[in-house]
Amino acid sequence: MTMDLNDAQNEVVHTKDGPILVVAGAGTGKTNTLVHKLAHLVKTGTNPESILLLTFTRRAAKEMLGRAAGILDQRMMSVKGGTFHSFCQLFLRRYGHSISVHPNFTILDEEDTLGFVGMARDQIVTPNTKQRFPKKETLAEIFSTSFNLQISLDKLIQKEYPMFIGLTKEIQEIKTKFIEFKRKHDALDFDDLLDFTRSILMSDETIREKMASVYQYILVDEYQDTNRIQAHIACLLASKHQNILVVGDDAQCIYGFRGANVRNMLDFPKIFPNTKIIQLTENYRSVQPILDVANAVLEGSKENYKKNLFSNKPKLLEKPFLVKLENLEEEAEWISSLLLELSENGESFSDMAVLFRAGYSSHLLEMQLTAKKIPYRKYGGKRFLDLAHIKDTIAYLKVIENPKDILSWNRILLLEDHIGKKYAHLLYKQLETNHFDYKNDPNFFLGFPEQTKLSFVKLLECLHAIPKEQSNPYQILEQILTHYLPILENTYDDAEKRKPDLEALRFLSKKETNLTEYLSQLVLNPVEGKEIGSLDDKENEFVTLSTIHSAKGLEWKYVVTMQVVEGILPNHRIKTVQELEEERRLLYVAITRAKSTLYLTYPVTNEKNRFTSVSRFVSDLPNDKDLFTKWEKLQNQENTKKEKQSQNDGSPDPFQSIQNYFLN
């Protein structure tokens, strides 16, 4: 027995042969267990070079082997550890010849891949093509997603890219050209590394047996994040001896959009019928009240490994908080005030995190944090004002506010059809010469193509439709967006995903009455981390703002999960039971990031002033009163108002009291 491991962890370490599935709940010490497992294998006589450790980052493999060496000795550094892609590239350099892959092939990085896709696109999409085609970046994403999800281009385009349904044949032709370019130039992209390795392991028994003799033990970390191809490769490597140990948490499978498939965990015992399933359920991160909520959320899942996380940490009476707020603005204000209060009570900003389902959910909060001088860093999506479509929209506002803003003119001119850099420059010069009025000069468009003129006039008609005396930002934005939304759809292949950001921009403008003030507030960009400095100048202290996806594997003392409402979590775009279950797992991941205190917040109305309801994952809990301390801003405001009224009834006027004291 290893003294610093619990019974379940020790069982993992000391079970040597055969297939093992370790279902490791959040915060249950899976990495420590794997490290001891590796050390124990070598300690009991296994040749370290016959162990293959597959992880999702090179750093994770290096760290695990380093820790194992600390337990045992430097023999651990001979274990073959790395990512699926690194293993596959070494495998193909040795065995790729069996499917005509040259051993000195080039591995394409993201930029190289885009270059090849662009070359293929140029052969199909000519200057005379009348239809709008997806950009090379979108095409590369379509090809890779199709591979990782193992679905046809046709099905993927119907589901995720309906605007290109009529172009499926041409997109398939571009893919064919892309593959031809790669083959001609002995180049493989990341997907090819997996695809070709699996192909060889499936078709060549001699090579499969060779691999079994070289790697007698296969260990896979974060198995819930594997896609079907990666899981297939791992199982093929172990098909001869079946000495495969996979570690993961089905309840943390949240990367379905990348191809991660929860079935890899759930169906593992079907692939290897003699699988030993070991559950790790003792949590070393969170206090029990937080785990009670996590367990309850998982209980509603349709299909999973039933587990009940428990903690031996000192028990706290404080339950997680379920906070009901009036609207999105109130939510942002409440969260920022909470963070400030915690800081003033001596807590470090670095111990605090605010999590959200989608990047755009934090836009209002970012403004509040900036106003309160609370340092933060955002992970999982760009900061609000760095988004290209937000910059586009603000450029229109800047031109209205200041017609001499050459940079903003340049930006909005280049968004128009038939206006390139040359004509954008010439048009601005003409505007400047004519004091920003094109109607007074009959020769204004002399030398300009007719199509350029039409595009420019259409833009100016939009700007001139706004009365000069109008300074209400919300109404101005309404006018601008009628012009800009068609441009958005024509400019960005993922326009639908960008539209909620524009809604947030409109929402930010609702309470502003002056365009100058509104722009001033927006353009004072939030600064990150130590640039702004915390209240007591502790260097590197900052609140973490993060999407739940980017927060996986991390932990904080205080965690706020915001906008836990229908339409956000779960997302309104979900269509299947499988997608709904992944949304449930997202909330589980968010909850289990908290060590001591958890807040779930939900506004009563959304950015369109429509009523919302708390997420079904919370409202469906049968014992929510036992799980949460409920807090309502609306109710508290009403109570406070009544208290003040009762205190003031019959009491002297405060002003009069002051006067009486100082003057009498």
XYZ file of C-alpha atoms in Angstrom:
664
model
C 0.000 0.000 0.000
C 1.166 3.522 -0.784
C 0.583 5.677 2.293
C -0.418 8.944 0.598
C -3.044 7.280 -1.631
C -6.577 6.290 -0.663
C -7.921 2.752 -1.133
C -9.326 3.334 -4.635
C -6.123 5.000 -5.812
C -4.065 2.123 -4.387
C -6.267 -0.338 -6.270
C -5.425 1.466 -9.522
C -1.714 1.393 -8.753
C -1.555 -2.292 -7.809
C -3.815 -3.733 -10.530
C -1.193 -4.631 -13.110
C -2.544 -6.478 -16.144
C -5.662 -6.287 -18.274
C -7.912 -3.404 -19.279
C -8.603 -0.864 -16.514
C -11.062 2.032 -16.668
C -10.451 4.652 -13.973
C -13.489 6.902 -13.579
C -11.875 9.843 -11.801
C -14.351 12.444 -10.540
C -13.392 16.117 -10.457
C -10.604 16.895 -7.991
C -10.030 13.259 -7.013
C -6.261 13.162 -7.615
C -6.133 11.302 -10.926
C -2.750 12.758 -11.897
C -1.189 11.707 -8.591
C -2.657 8.231 -9.113
C -1.223 7.967 -12.638
C 2.187 9.121 -11.443
C 2.269 6.417 -8.759
C 0.994 3.858 -11.276
C 3.889 4.609 -13.639
C 6.441 4.411 -10.824
C 4.961 1.139 -9.520
C 5.114 -0.539 -12.946
C 8.838 0.206 -13.279
C 9.549 -0.576 -9.625
C 8.022 -4.052 -10.038
C 10.186 -4.939 -13.040
C 8.472 -3.498 -16.141
C 10.920 -2.124 -18.694
C 10.213 1.647 -18.764
C 10.692 1.705 -22.550
C 7.761 -0.696 -22.913
C 5.330 1.804 -21.332
C 3.494 4.300 -23.544
C 1.849 7.268 -21.828
C -0.524 9.241 -24.069
C -1.590 12.714 -22.897
C -3.129 15.825 -24.449
C -0.128 18.090 -23.921
C 3.597 17.430 -24.010
C 3.882 19.393 -20.787
C 1.469 17.034 -18.975
C 3.514 13.967 -19.979
C 6.789 15.624 -19.005
C 5.408 16.727 -15.641
C 4.011 13.268 -14.822
C 7.242 11.493 -15.720
C 9.238 14.045 -13.720
C 7.075 13.445 -10.662
C 7.349 9.674 -11.137
C 11.144 10.024 -11.298
C 10.952 11.888 -7.974
C 9.138 8.896 -6.458
C 11.437 6.273 -8.016
C 14.486 7.325 -10.050
C 15.617 8.519 -13.488
C 14.550 5.255 -15.117
C 11.125 6.916 -15.391
C 12.437 9.310 -18.031
C 12.784 6.342 -20.431
C 9.019 5.888 -20.489
C 7.629 6.952 -23.877
C 5.334 9.831 -23.052
C 3.697 12.431 -25.264
C 0.641 13.492 -27.201
C -1.289 11.366 -29.678
C 0.028 13.516 -32.520
C 3.675 13.227 -31.439
C 3.346 9.442 -31.140
C 1.683 9.228 -34.565
C 4.343 11.278 -36.349
C 7.109 8.993 -35.002
C 5.058 5.922 -35.901
C 4.494 7.155 -39.481
C 8.151 7.992 -40.047
C 8.888 4.337 -39.295
C 5.866 2.533 -40.754
C 4.259 5.074 -43.099
C 5.910 3.461 -46.136
C 3.278 0.687 -45.900
C 0.682 3.182 -47.202
C 3.142 5.187 -49.367
C 3.834 7.944 -46.837
C 7.397 9.236 -47.325
C 9.407 9.051 -44.045
C 10.623 12.653 -44.472
C 7.133 14.114 -44.741
C 6.516 17.711 -43.652
C 4.044 18.409 -40.854
C 1.803 21.343 -41.722
C 1.162 23.855 -38.978
C -2.029 25.929 -38.961
C -0.619 28.613 -41.269
C 0.763 26.043 -43.726
C -2.587 24.244 -43.787
C -4.395 27.485 -44.584
C -1.895 28.091 -47.398
C -2.666 24.719 -48.999
C -6.427 25.169 -48.533
C -6.117 28.629 -50.104
C -4.280 27.194 -53.120
C -6.996 24.561 -53.537
C -9.722 27.200 -53.167
C -8.137 29.377 -55.861
C -8.422 26.508 -58.357
C -12.176 26.222 -57.832
C -13.152 29.805 -56.975
C -12.144 32.143 -59.798
C -12.492 35.957 -60.078
C -15.546 35.318 -62.296
C -17.340 33.272 -59.626
C -20.636 34.975 -58.848
C -21.448 33.228 -55.563
C -19.936 33.981 -52.182
C -17.606 31.182 -51.055
C -16.375 30.401 -47.543
C -12.939 31.801 -46.751
C -9.953 29.478 -46.536
C -10.062 29.648 -42.711
C -13.674 28.444 -42.710
C -12.915 25.716 -45.241
C -10.000 24.420 -43.137
C -12.304 24.372 -40.105
C -14.988 22.489 -42.059
C -12.501 19.838 -43.266
C -11.006 19.292 -39.805
C -14.340 19.264 -37.966
C -15.733 16.770 -40.468
C -12.777 14.475 -39.771
C -12.771 14.829 -35.981
C -16.526 14.344 -35.672
C -16.391 11.577 -38.296
C -19.360 12.955 -40.224
C -19.697 13.764 -43.908
C -19.118 17.251 -45.296
C -22.722 17.290 -46.430
C -24.118 16.657 -42.919
C -21.726 19.105 -41.271
C -22.572 21.902 -43.706
C -26.306 21.311 -43.199
C -25.912 21.501 -39.425
C -23.295 24.186 -38.845
C -22.905 26.106 -42.127
C -26.400 26.249 -43.681
C -25.490 29.398 -45.645
C -23.186 27.205 -47.795
C -25.587 24.297 -48.453
C -25.730 25.122 -52.175
C -21.929 24.914 -52.408
C -21.388 21.407 -50.989
C -20.198 20.024 -54.352
C -17.635 22.814 -54.803
C -16.448 22.512 -51.187
C -15.905 18.775 -51.736
C -13.887 19.598 -54.889
C -11.728 22.005 -52.875
C -11.137 19.277 -50.284
C -10.095 16.852 -53.030
C -7.618 19.425 -54.415
C -6.336 20.081 -50.878
C -5.627 16.361 -50.395
C -3.888 16.207 -53.797
C -1.619 19.139 -52.874
C -0.612 17.459 -49.612
C 0.182 14.159 -51.303
C 2.145 15.811 -54.090
C 4.326 17.695 -51.611
C 4.726 14.911 -48.986
C 2.913 17.025 -46.414
C 0.620 15.871 -43.602
C -1.614 17.986 -41.403
C -2.524 17.093 -37.814
C -5.605 15.143 -38.865
C -3.561 13.065 -41.333
C -1.222 11.983 -38.534
C -4.138 10.353 -36.714
C -5.904 9.084 -39.824
C -2.892 7.357 -41.391
C -1.725 5.830 -38.098
C -5.147 4.312 -37.493
C -5.283 3.075 -41.080
C -1.993 1.172 -40.731
C -2.876 -0.289 -37.313
C -6.221 -1.496 -38.671
C -4.910 -3.054 -41.882
C -1.465 -4.437 -41.030
C -1.446 -7.206 -38.408
C 2.351 -7.560 -38.515
C 2.868 -3.916 -37.558
C 0.113 -4.180 -34.939
C 1.887 -7.145 -33.303
C 5.199 -5.321 -33.497
C 3.659 -2.399 -31.582
C 2.273 -4.798 -28.975
C 5.745 -6.214 -28.348
C 7.307 -2.738 -28.119
C 4.634 -1.167 -25.891
C 3.348 -3.700 -23.384
C 1.447 -1.173 -21.271
C -0.678 1.654 -22.673
C -1.803 4.449 -20.333
C -4.110 7.230 -21.559
C -4.809 10.416 -19.586
C -7.991 12.554 -19.985
C -9.670 9.749 -21.917
C -12.990 11.617 -21.934
C -11.382 14.197 -24.256
C -10.370 11.695 -26.937
C -12.192 11.638 -30.256
C -13.192 8.392 -31.922
C -9.958 8.152 -33.907
C -7.674 8.682 -30.909
C -9.596 6.158 -28.808
C -9.456 3.688 -31.712
C -5.668 4.079 -31.984
C -5.179 3.508 -28.231
C -7.356 0.384 -28.280
C -5.621 -0.991 -31.397
C -2.228 -0.602 -29.713
C -3.523 -2.750 -26.838
C -5.504 -5.232 -28.942
C -2.929 -8.011 -28.518
C -2.156 -7.889 -24.773
C -5.097 -5.738 -23.566
C -2.871 -4.037 -20.987
C -4.503 -0.645 -21.303
C -5.385 1.781 -18.536
C -7.528 4.797 -19.391
C -8.246 7.581 -16.901
C -10.980 10.165 -17.261
C -14.265 11.583 -16.065
C -17.271 11.094 -18.314
C -18.911 13.987 -16.427
C -16.209 16.343 -17.719
C -16.553 15.492 -21.408
C -17.294 19.029 -22.673
C -15.384 19.314 -25.948
C -17.916 17.692 -28.271
C -17.394 20.483 -30.816
C -13.780 19.291 -31.176
C -14.818 15.664 -31.530
C -14.443 14.526 -27.904
C -16.883 11.649 -27.494
C -18.307 10.598 -24.125
C -19.064 7.169 -25.624
C -15.337 6.413 -25.511
C -15.625 6.281 -21.704
C -19.092 4.748 -21.511
C -18.429 1.994 -24.074
C -14.888 1.053 -23.019
C -16.136 -2.051 -21.136
C -17.972 -3.136 -24.302
C -14.691 -3.055 -26.257
C -12.829 -4.933 -23.517
C -15.446 -7.124 -21.730
C -13.041 -8.049 -18.911
C -12.483 -4.374 -17.978
C -11.935 -3.590 -14.319
C -13.738 -0.337 -13.443
C -12.307 1.632 -10.521
C -13.959 4.841 -9.339
C -12.107 7.697 -7.637
C -14.693 9.680 -5.648
C -12.822 11.258 -2.733
C -12.487 14.923 -3.700
C -9.464 16.876 -2.444
C -10.535 20.266 -3.821
C -14.009 21.293 -2.700
C -15.995 21.392 0.521
C -18.967 19.029 0.789
C -21.784 21.587 0.185
C -20.289 22.321 -3.258
C -19.987 18.620 -4.018
C -23.606 18.100 -2.948
C -24.689 20.494 -5.712
C -22.372 18.825 -8.249
C -23.706 15.367 -7.344
C -27.311 16.572 -7.594
C -26.753 18.115 -11.049
C -25.186 14.863 -12.302
C -28.001 12.790 -10.844
C -30.294 14.130 -13.563
C -28.036 12.824 -16.340
C -29.526 10.224 -18.684
C -26.420 8.074 -18.933
C -23.213 8.188 -16.934
C -21.106 6.338 -14.408
C -23.035 6.894 -11.177
C -20.685 8.357 -8.625
C -21.047 10.361 -5.461
C -18.185 12.753 -4.766
C -17.334 13.257 -1.109
C -14.817 15.342 0.791
C -13.062 14.948 4.119
C -12.287 18.657 4.269
C -13.559 20.502 7.369
C -17.313 20.917 6.927
C -18.684 24.405 6.373
C -22.225 25.431 7.188
C -22.260 27.842 4.241
C -24.075 26.427 1.242
C -23.524 27.624 -2.336
C -25.453 30.788 -3.185
C -28.167 30.932 -5.841
C -28.511 34.630 -6.670
C -31.507 36.063 -8.519
C -31.004 39.503 -10.074
C -33.134 41.973 -11.971
C -31.240 42.115 -15.292
C -27.847 41.667 -16.922
C -26.652 45.077 -15.772
C -27.649 44.320 -12.188
C -25.826 40.991 -12.423
C -22.584 42.621 -13.593
C -22.851 45.273 -10.871
C -23.536 42.677 -8.164
C -20.637 40.420 -9.178
C -18.136 43.299 -9.396
C -19.249 44.575 -5.969
C -18.893 41.080 -4.509
C -15.325 40.774 -5.824
C -14.442 44.187 -4.426
C -15.938 43.313 -1.035
C -13.986 40.046 -0.886
C -10.785 41.961 -1.675
C -11.478 44.544 0.995
C -11.945 41.679 3.451
C -8.401 40.518 2.734
C -8.981 37.939 -0.001
C -6.680 37.847 -3.031
C -8.094 38.648 -6.465
C -6.157 35.628 -7.717
C -8.401 33.384 -5.618
C -11.492 34.581 -7.507
C -12.938 33.521 -10.846
C -16.055 34.353 -12.826
C -17.101 31.646 -15.280
C -19.579 31.791 -18.163
C -20.916 29.629 -20.980
C -20.045 32.021 -23.824
C -17.415 34.737 -24.212
C -19.949 37.498 -24.865
C -21.589 36.942 -21.448
C -18.835 38.872 -19.674
C -18.967 42.114 -21.704
C -20.997 44.099 -19.162
C -18.938 42.693 -16.312
C -15.703 43.772 -18.017
C -16.982 47.356 -18.053
C -17.903 47.175 -14.361
C -14.516 45.754 -13.385
C -12.766 48.514 -15.303
C -14.883 51.185 -13.618
C -14.062 49.741 -10.189
C -10.345 49.358 -11.035
C -10.480 45.595 -10.453
C -7.673 43.866 -12.398
C -8.705 40.878 -14.489
C -7.635 38.607 -17.284
C -10.028 36.920 -19.656
C -9.550 33.451 -21.073
C -11.567 31.761 -23.791
C -12.387 34.369 -26.400
C -11.129 37.875 -27.080
C -11.941 40.842 -24.923
C -15.102 42.604 -26.023
C -13.517 45.685 -27.591
C -10.913 43.585 -29.422
C -13.563 41.788 -31.493
C -13.417 42.801 -35.175
C -17.177 43.282 -35.577
C -17.339 45.429 -32.429
C -14.484 47.555 -33.796
C -16.427 47.872 -37.066
C -19.568 49.110 -35.308
C -17.721 51.527 -33.055
C -15.988 52.969 -36.144
C -19.394 54.116 -37.471
C -20.114 55.811 -34.126
C -16.731 57.523 -34.169
C -17.315 58.906 -37.655
C -20.664 60.333 -36.555
C -19.043 61.861 -33.488
C -15.947 63.098 -35.296
C -16.126 63.292 -39.142
C -12.362 63.893 -39.291
C -11.516 60.470 -37.792
C -9.524 59.127 -40.750
C -8.881 55.681 -39.206
C -12.574 55.048 -38.585
C -13.480 56.280 -42.084
C -10.911 53.916 -43.541
C -12.342 50.986 -41.586
C -15.982 51.518 -42.591
C -15.131 52.346 -46.217
C -13.221 49.091 -46.606
C -16.275 47.182 -45.366
C -18.253 48.329 -48.424
C -18.356 46.409 -51.687
C -16.202 47.810 -54.516
C -14.151 50.072 -52.215
C -10.556 48.953 -51.792
C -7.610 50.697 -50.140
C -7.005 53.000 -53.124
C -10.575 54.292 -53.385
C -10.982 54.463 -49.591
C -8.025 56.860 -49.498
C -9.307 58.958 -52.429
C -12.852 59.131 -51.040
C -11.625 60.378 -47.690
C -9.535 63.049 -49.444
C -12.621 64.169 -51.371
C -14.677 64.293 -48.171
C -11.994 66.312 -46.424
C -11.783 68.780 -49.325
C -15.578 69.209 -49.359
C -15.901 69.581 -45.587
C -17.455 66.105 -45.367
C -20.382 66.871 -47.636
C -20.397 65.205 -51.052
C -23.606 66.860 -52.330
C -22.128 70.347 -52.816
C -19.553 69.228 -55.394
C -20.980 68.007 -58.755
C -17.528 66.592 -59.603
C -17.150 64.680 -56.332
C -17.245 61.250 -58.027
C -15.209 62.184 -61.090
C -12.871 59.249 -61.874
C -14.624 56.799 -59.543
C -16.268 53.596 -60.911
C -20.068 53.604 -60.799
C -20.201 50.625 -58.388
C -17.833 52.392 -55.981
C -20.022 55.486 -56.124
C -23.183 53.484 -55.371
C -21.599 51.747 -52.372
C -20.321 55.050 -50.997
C -23.651 56.849 -51.413
C -25.436 53.961 -49.650
C -23.070 54.339 -46.684
C -23.543 58.103 -46.512
C -27.306 57.775 -46.718
C -27.162 55.600 -43.612
C -25.013 58.143 -41.749
C -27.063 61.149 -42.923
C -30.316 59.431 -41.908
C -29.292 60.107 -38.325
C -30.423 63.657 -37.387
C -27.548 65.954 -36.405
C -29.224 66.739 -33.107
C -29.560 63.019 -32.320
C -27.028 61.959 -29.677
C -28.838 58.982 -28.122
C -26.388 56.082 -28.642
C -29.096 53.403 -28.583
C -31.102 55.015 -31.374
C -27.974 55.727 -33.405
C -26.905 52.104 -33.072
C -30.343 50.959 -34.250
C -29.825 52.926 -37.462
C -26.245 51.784 -37.979
C -27.042 48.111 -37.447
C -29.685 48.149 -40.182
C -26.819 49.038 -42.536
C -24.129 46.902 -40.884
C -25.894 43.553 -40.315
C -25.946 42.623 -44.052
C -22.242 43.576 -44.171
C -21.582 41.372 -41.119
C -23.216 38.411 -42.864
C -21.243 39.041 -46.034
C -17.913 39.633 -44.285
C -17.773 36.962 -41.589
C -18.514 33.279 -42.210
C -19.557 32.912 -38.554
C -21.867 35.936 -38.546
C -24.561 34.217 -36.456
C -22.092 33.629 -33.616
C -21.096 37.311 -33.682
C -24.591 38.771 -33.492
C -24.966 38.332 -29.689
C -21.937 40.634 -29.266
C -23.763 43.369 -31.182
C -26.784 42.844 -28.934
C -24.476 43.342 -25.954
C -23.147 46.560 -27.502
C -26.717 47.832 -27.879
C -27.504 46.818 -24.317
C -24.502 48.799 -23.087
C -25.908 51.882 -24.794
C -29.396 51.714 -23.265
C -28.822 53.962 -20.280
C -26.510 56.377 -22.082
C -27.982 59.614 -23.412
C -24.880 61.119 -24.979
C -22.779 59.612 -27.781
C -19.586 61.330 -26.633
C -19.926 59.927 -23.120
C -20.795 56.484 -24.451
C -17.750 56.341 -26.733
C -15.500 57.610 -23.971
C -16.646 54.774 -21.710
C -16.185 52.178 -24.448
C -12.835 53.325 -25.719
C -11.286 53.378 -22.257
C -10.350 49.762 -22.848
C -10.187 47.340 -19.948
C -6.551 46.682 -19.085
C -5.343 43.349 -17.880
C -3.655 42.070 -14.745
C -0.820 44.035 -13.202
C -1.141 46.909 -15.714
C -4.036 48.286 -13.715
C -2.745 47.235 -10.305
C -4.804 45.842 -7.481
C -6.000 47.916 -4.585
C -2.873 47.305 -2.554
C -0.509 46.958 -5.515
C 0.168 43.266 -5.097
C 1.862 42.374 -8.355
C 0.235 39.793 -10.619
C -3.047 39.700 -8.695
C -6.056 39.530 -10.981
C -9.541 38.102 -11.133
C -9.908 35.353 -13.733
C -12.743 35.689 -16.233
C -13.087 32.497 -18.211
C -15.386 30.427 -20.341
C -16.172 27.147 -18.607
C -14.369 25.294 -21.405
C -11.140 27.184 -20.695
C -11.490 26.709 -16.924
C -11.449 22.905 -17.021
C -8.666 21.518 -14.838
C -8.310 24.750 -12.833
C -9.566 25.753 -9.381
C -10.212 28.860 -7.269
C -11.317 29.553 -3.714
C -14.254 31.686 -4.875
C -16.136 30.927 -8.098
C -19.049 32.839 -9.591
C -20.840 31.168 -12.492
C -22.956 33.804 -14.195
C -26.018 33.723 -16.467
C -27.123 30.257 -15.377
C -30.315 30.650 -17.400
C -32.262 28.851 -20.100
C -30.888 29.795 -23.512
C -27.365 30.304 -22.188
C -26.762 27.192 -20.050
C -28.142 25.112 -21.682
C -27.463 26.987 -24.888
C -30.443 27.802 -27.120
C -28.780 26.127 -30.116
C -28.840 22.582 -28.723
C -30.936 20.138 -30.725
C -30.226 16.650 -29.367
C -30.272 14.829 -26.035
C -26.517 14.283 -26.386
C -25.933 18.028 -26.741
C -28.178 18.708 -23.741
C -26.186 16.264 -21.630
C -22.944 18.000 -22.601
C -24.460 21.285 -21.397
C -25.233 19.600 -18.064
C -21.628 18.468 -17.842
C -20.514 22.068 -18.469
C -22.379 23.215 -15.359
C -20.844 20.322 -13.406
C -17.358 21.423 -14.493
C -18.113 25.026 -13.471
C -19.386 23.971 -10.030
C -16.395 21.735 -9.318
C -13.878 24.538 -9.963
C -14.809 26.081 -6.573
C -12.858 25.132 -3.464
C -14.752 26.884 -0.672
C -17.450 29.253 -1.972
C -19.714 29.042 -5.016
C -22.184 31.555 -6.454
C -24.615 30.814 -9.288
C -26.224 34.005 -10.606
C -29.173 34.421 -12.933
C -30.858 37.606 -14.205
C -34.639 37.749 -14.564
C -34.464 39.529 -17.952
C -32.012 39.298 -20.843
C -30.478 41.909 -23.177
C -33.756 42.125 -25.137
C -35.759 42.770 -21.947
C -37.392 39.375 -22.289
C -38.020 37.307 -19.189
C -35.626 34.445 -18.556
C -35.729 31.532 -16.142
C -33.032 29.820 -14.153
C -31.390 26.861 -15.936
C -33.387 23.627 -15.927
C -30.315 21.946 -14.445
C -30.981 23.987 -11.296
C -34.782 24.306 -11.354
C -35.191 20.530 -11.809
C -33.228 19.727 -8.640
C -35.694 18.136 -6.196
C -33.966 19.445 -3.063
C -32.731 22.889 -4.139
C -33.719 24.421 -0.768
C -31.306 22.050 0.979
C -28.541 22.693 -1.546
C -28.542 26.500 -1.885
C -28.740 29.669 0.095
C -31.107 31.700 -2.086
C -30.545 35.427 -2.418
C -32.730 37.827 -4.392
C -31.644 41.384 -5.142
C -35.199 42.450 -5.952
C -36.583 41.191 -2.677
C -33.687 42.605 -0.677
C -34.130 46.002 -2.295
C -37.818 45.986 -1.360
C -37.044 44.946 2.208
C -34.371 47.617 2.534
C -36.790 50.218 1.205
C -39.425 49.199 3.770
C -36.863 49.228 6.572
C -35.776 52.749 5.656
C -39.375 53.909 5.534
C -40.122 52.451 8.957
C -36.954 53.972 10.391
C -37.853 57.389 8.998
C -41.467 57.334 10.231
C -41.647 59.740 13.147
C -37.893 60.370 13.101
C -36.466 63.888 12.829
C -35.228 65.087 9.435
C -31.462 64.298 9.235
C -30.733 67.744 7.748
C -32.607 69.439 10.600
C -30.715 67.358 13.168
C -27.413 68.487 11.676
C -28.531 72.101 11.668
C -29.756 71.877 15.242
C -26.444 70.427 16.405
C -24.140 72.933 14.721
C -26.210 76.106 14.946
C -27.758 75.842 18.403
